[in-house]
mmCIF file of C-alpha atoms in Angstrom:
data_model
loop_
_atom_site.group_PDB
_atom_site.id
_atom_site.type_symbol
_atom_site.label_atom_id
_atom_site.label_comp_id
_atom_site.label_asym_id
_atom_site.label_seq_id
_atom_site.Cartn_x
_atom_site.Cartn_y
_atom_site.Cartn_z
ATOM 1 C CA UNK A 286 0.000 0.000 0.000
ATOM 2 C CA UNK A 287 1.148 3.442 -0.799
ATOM 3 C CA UNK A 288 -0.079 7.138 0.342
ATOM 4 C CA UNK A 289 0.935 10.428 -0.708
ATOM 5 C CA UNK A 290 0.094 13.332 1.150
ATOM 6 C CA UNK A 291 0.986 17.796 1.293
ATOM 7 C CA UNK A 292 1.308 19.448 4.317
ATOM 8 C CA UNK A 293 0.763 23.231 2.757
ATOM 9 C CA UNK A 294 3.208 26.244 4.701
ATOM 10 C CA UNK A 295 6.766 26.693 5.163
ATOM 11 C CA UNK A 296 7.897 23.295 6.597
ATOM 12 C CA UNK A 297 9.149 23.412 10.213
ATOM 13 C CA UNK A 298 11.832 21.607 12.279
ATOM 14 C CA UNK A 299 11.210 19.849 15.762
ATOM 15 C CA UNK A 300 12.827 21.910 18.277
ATOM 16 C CA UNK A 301 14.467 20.190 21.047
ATOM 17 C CA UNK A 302 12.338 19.770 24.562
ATOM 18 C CA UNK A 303 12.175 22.224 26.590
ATOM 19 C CA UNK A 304 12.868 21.700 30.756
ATOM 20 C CA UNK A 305 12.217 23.548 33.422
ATOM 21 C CA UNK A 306 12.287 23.538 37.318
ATOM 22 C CA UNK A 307 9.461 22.746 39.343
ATOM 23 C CA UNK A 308 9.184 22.003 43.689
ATOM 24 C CA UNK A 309 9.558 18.259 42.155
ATOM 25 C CA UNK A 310 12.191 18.310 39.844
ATOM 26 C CA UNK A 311 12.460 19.053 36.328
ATOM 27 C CA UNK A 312 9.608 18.695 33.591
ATOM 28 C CA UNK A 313 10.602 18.473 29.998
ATOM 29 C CA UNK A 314 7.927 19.685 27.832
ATOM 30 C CA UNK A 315 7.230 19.903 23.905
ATOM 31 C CA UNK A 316 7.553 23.331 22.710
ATOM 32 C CA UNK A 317 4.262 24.608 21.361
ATOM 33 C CA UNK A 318 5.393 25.513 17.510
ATOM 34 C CA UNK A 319 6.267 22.034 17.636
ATOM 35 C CA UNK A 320 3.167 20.859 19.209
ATOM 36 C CA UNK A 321 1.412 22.679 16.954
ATOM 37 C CA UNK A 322 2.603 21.714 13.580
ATOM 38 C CA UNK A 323 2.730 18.030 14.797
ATOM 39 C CA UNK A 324 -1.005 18.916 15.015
ATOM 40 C CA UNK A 325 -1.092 20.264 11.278
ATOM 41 C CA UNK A 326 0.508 17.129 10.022
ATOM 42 C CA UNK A 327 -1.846 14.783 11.048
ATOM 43 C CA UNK A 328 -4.965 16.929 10.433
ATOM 44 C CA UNK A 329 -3.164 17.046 6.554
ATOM 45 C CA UNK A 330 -2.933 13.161 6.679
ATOM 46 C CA UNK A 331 -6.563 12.386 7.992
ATOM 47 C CA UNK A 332 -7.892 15.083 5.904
ATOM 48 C CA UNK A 333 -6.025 14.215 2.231
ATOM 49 C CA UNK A 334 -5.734 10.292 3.389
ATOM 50 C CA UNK A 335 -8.161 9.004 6.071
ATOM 51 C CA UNK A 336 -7.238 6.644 8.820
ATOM 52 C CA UNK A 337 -5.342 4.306 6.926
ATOM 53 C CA UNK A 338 -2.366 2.829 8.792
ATOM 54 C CA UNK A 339 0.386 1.413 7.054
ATOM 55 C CA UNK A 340 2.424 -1.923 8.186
ATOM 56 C CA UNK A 341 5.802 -2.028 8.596
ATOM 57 C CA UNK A 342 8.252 -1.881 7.316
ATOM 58 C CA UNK A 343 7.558 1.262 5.111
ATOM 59 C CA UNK A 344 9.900 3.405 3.105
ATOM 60 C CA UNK A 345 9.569 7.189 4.006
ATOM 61 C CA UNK A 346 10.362 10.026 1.453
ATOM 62 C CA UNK A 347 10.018 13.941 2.162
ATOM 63 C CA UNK A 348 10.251 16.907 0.110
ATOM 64 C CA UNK A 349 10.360 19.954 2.201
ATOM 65 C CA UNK A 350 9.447 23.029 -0.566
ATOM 66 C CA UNK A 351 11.027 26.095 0.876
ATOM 67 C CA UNK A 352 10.215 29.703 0.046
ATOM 68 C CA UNK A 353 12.333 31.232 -2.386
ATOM 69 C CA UNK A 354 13.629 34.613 -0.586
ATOM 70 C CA UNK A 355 12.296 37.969 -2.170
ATOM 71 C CA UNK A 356 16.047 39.141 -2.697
ATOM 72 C CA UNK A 357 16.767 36.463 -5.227
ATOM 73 C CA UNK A 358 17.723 37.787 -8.721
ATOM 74 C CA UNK A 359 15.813 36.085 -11.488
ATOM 75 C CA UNK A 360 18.938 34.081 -12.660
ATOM 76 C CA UNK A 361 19.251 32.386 -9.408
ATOM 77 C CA UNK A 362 15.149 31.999 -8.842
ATOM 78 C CA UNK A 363 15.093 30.330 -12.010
ATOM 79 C CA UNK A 364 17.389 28.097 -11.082
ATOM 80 C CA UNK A 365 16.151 27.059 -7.996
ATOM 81 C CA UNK A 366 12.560 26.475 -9.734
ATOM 82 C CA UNK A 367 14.655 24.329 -11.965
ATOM 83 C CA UNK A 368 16.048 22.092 -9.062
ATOM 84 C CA UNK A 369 19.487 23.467 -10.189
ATOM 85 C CA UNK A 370 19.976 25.261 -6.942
ATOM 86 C CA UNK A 371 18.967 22.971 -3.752
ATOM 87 C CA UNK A 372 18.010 24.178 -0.423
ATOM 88 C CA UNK A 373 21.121 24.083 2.029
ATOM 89 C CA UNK A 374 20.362 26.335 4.904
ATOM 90 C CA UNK A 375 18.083 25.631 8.208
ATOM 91 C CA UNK A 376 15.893 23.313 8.724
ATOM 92 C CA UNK A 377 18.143 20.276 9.115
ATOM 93 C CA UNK A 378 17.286 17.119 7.077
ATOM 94 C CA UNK A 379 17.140 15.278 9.819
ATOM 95 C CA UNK A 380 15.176 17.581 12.053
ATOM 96 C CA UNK A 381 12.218 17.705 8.878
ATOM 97 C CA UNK A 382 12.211 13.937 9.203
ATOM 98 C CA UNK A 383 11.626 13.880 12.746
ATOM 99 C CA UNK A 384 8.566 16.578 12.944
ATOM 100 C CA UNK A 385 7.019 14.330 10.181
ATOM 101 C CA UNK A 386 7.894 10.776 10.980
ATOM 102 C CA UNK A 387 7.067 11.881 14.799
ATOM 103 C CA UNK A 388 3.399 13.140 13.713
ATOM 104 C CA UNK A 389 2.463 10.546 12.401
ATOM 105 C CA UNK A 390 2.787 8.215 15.120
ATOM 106 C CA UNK A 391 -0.270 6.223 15.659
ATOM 107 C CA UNK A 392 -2.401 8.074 12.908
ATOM 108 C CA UNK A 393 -0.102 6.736 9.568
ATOM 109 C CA UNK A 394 1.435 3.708 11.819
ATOM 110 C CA UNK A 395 1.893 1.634 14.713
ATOM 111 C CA UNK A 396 5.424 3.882 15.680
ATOM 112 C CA UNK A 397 8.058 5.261 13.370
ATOM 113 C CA UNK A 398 10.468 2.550 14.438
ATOM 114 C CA UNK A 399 8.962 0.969 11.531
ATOM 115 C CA UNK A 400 10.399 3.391 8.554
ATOM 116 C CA UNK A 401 12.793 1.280 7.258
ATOM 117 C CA UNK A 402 13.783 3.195 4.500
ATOM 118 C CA UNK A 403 13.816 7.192 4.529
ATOM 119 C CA UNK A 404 14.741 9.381 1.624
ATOM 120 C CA UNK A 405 14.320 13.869 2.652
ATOM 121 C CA UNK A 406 14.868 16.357 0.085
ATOM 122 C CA UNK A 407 15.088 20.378 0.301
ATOM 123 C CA UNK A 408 14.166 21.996 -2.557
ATOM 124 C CA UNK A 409 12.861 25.717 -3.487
ATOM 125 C CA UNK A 410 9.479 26.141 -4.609
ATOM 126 C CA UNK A 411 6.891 29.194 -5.260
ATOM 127 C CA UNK A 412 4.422 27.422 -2.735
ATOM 128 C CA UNK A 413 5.774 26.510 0.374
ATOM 129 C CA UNK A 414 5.068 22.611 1.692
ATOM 130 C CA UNK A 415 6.018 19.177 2.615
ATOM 131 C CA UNK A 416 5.092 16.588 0.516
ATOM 132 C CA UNK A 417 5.165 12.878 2.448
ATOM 133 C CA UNK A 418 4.517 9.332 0.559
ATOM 134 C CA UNK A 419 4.531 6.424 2.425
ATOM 135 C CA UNK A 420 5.188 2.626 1.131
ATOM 136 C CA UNK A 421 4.860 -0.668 2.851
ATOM 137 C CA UNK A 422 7.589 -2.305 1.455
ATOM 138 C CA UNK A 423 6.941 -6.354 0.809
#
């Protein structure tokens, strides 16, 4: 089985916890951009995919589509429409993964222990987005 979903704005890393002191010791907690687009993601997958869930294992692969910055000349914009250019500043790779493949938990798949194989691209794009597709792989 195979889905293919868009999660439409400018796609967003997962931030590290956040802790702070209490009278009982330390609480980590989720930061709320995080919490929030964790949120997004799933309402994108139920929305565009239903409540299908996927078997492991499953092969991952993310495009994050990243705004092209109003300073570019046209040369260079061009370029970067053309996949010539690819996107190498913040977000990590690895951090885009983790939002997504974190998200997803329970909605997509059992845990994300089961992506077995995991391709993530940055590229620049007029319309900002992350575009996910999910594959059981047999």
């Amino acid at each position: 089985m195979k889905v293919a979903f868009i999660v439409d704005g400018e796609p967003k890393a997962k931030q590290r916890p956040r802790v702070v002191q209490t009278d009982h010791g330390s609480v980590a907690y989720t930061p709320r951009q995080t919490k929030n687009y964790e949120d997004w993601v799933k309402c994108c997958y139920i929305n565009q995919v239903g409540r299908i869930k996927l078997q492991a294992p499953i092969r991952a692969t993310i495009t994050g589509v990243f705004p092209i910055p109003k300073s570019t000349p046209k040369y260079k914009r061009a370029k970067m429409i053309a996949g010539e250019l690819l996107h190498t500043k913040k977000i990590d790779c690895d951090n885009l993964a983790k939002i997504i493949l974190d998200s997803l938990n329970k909605i997509a798949y059992d845990d994300d222990s089961g992506i077995s194989k995991l391709v993530v691209d940055k590229i620049y794009g007029e319309m900002p987005r992350v575009e996910i597709t999910l594959e059981e792989i047999r």
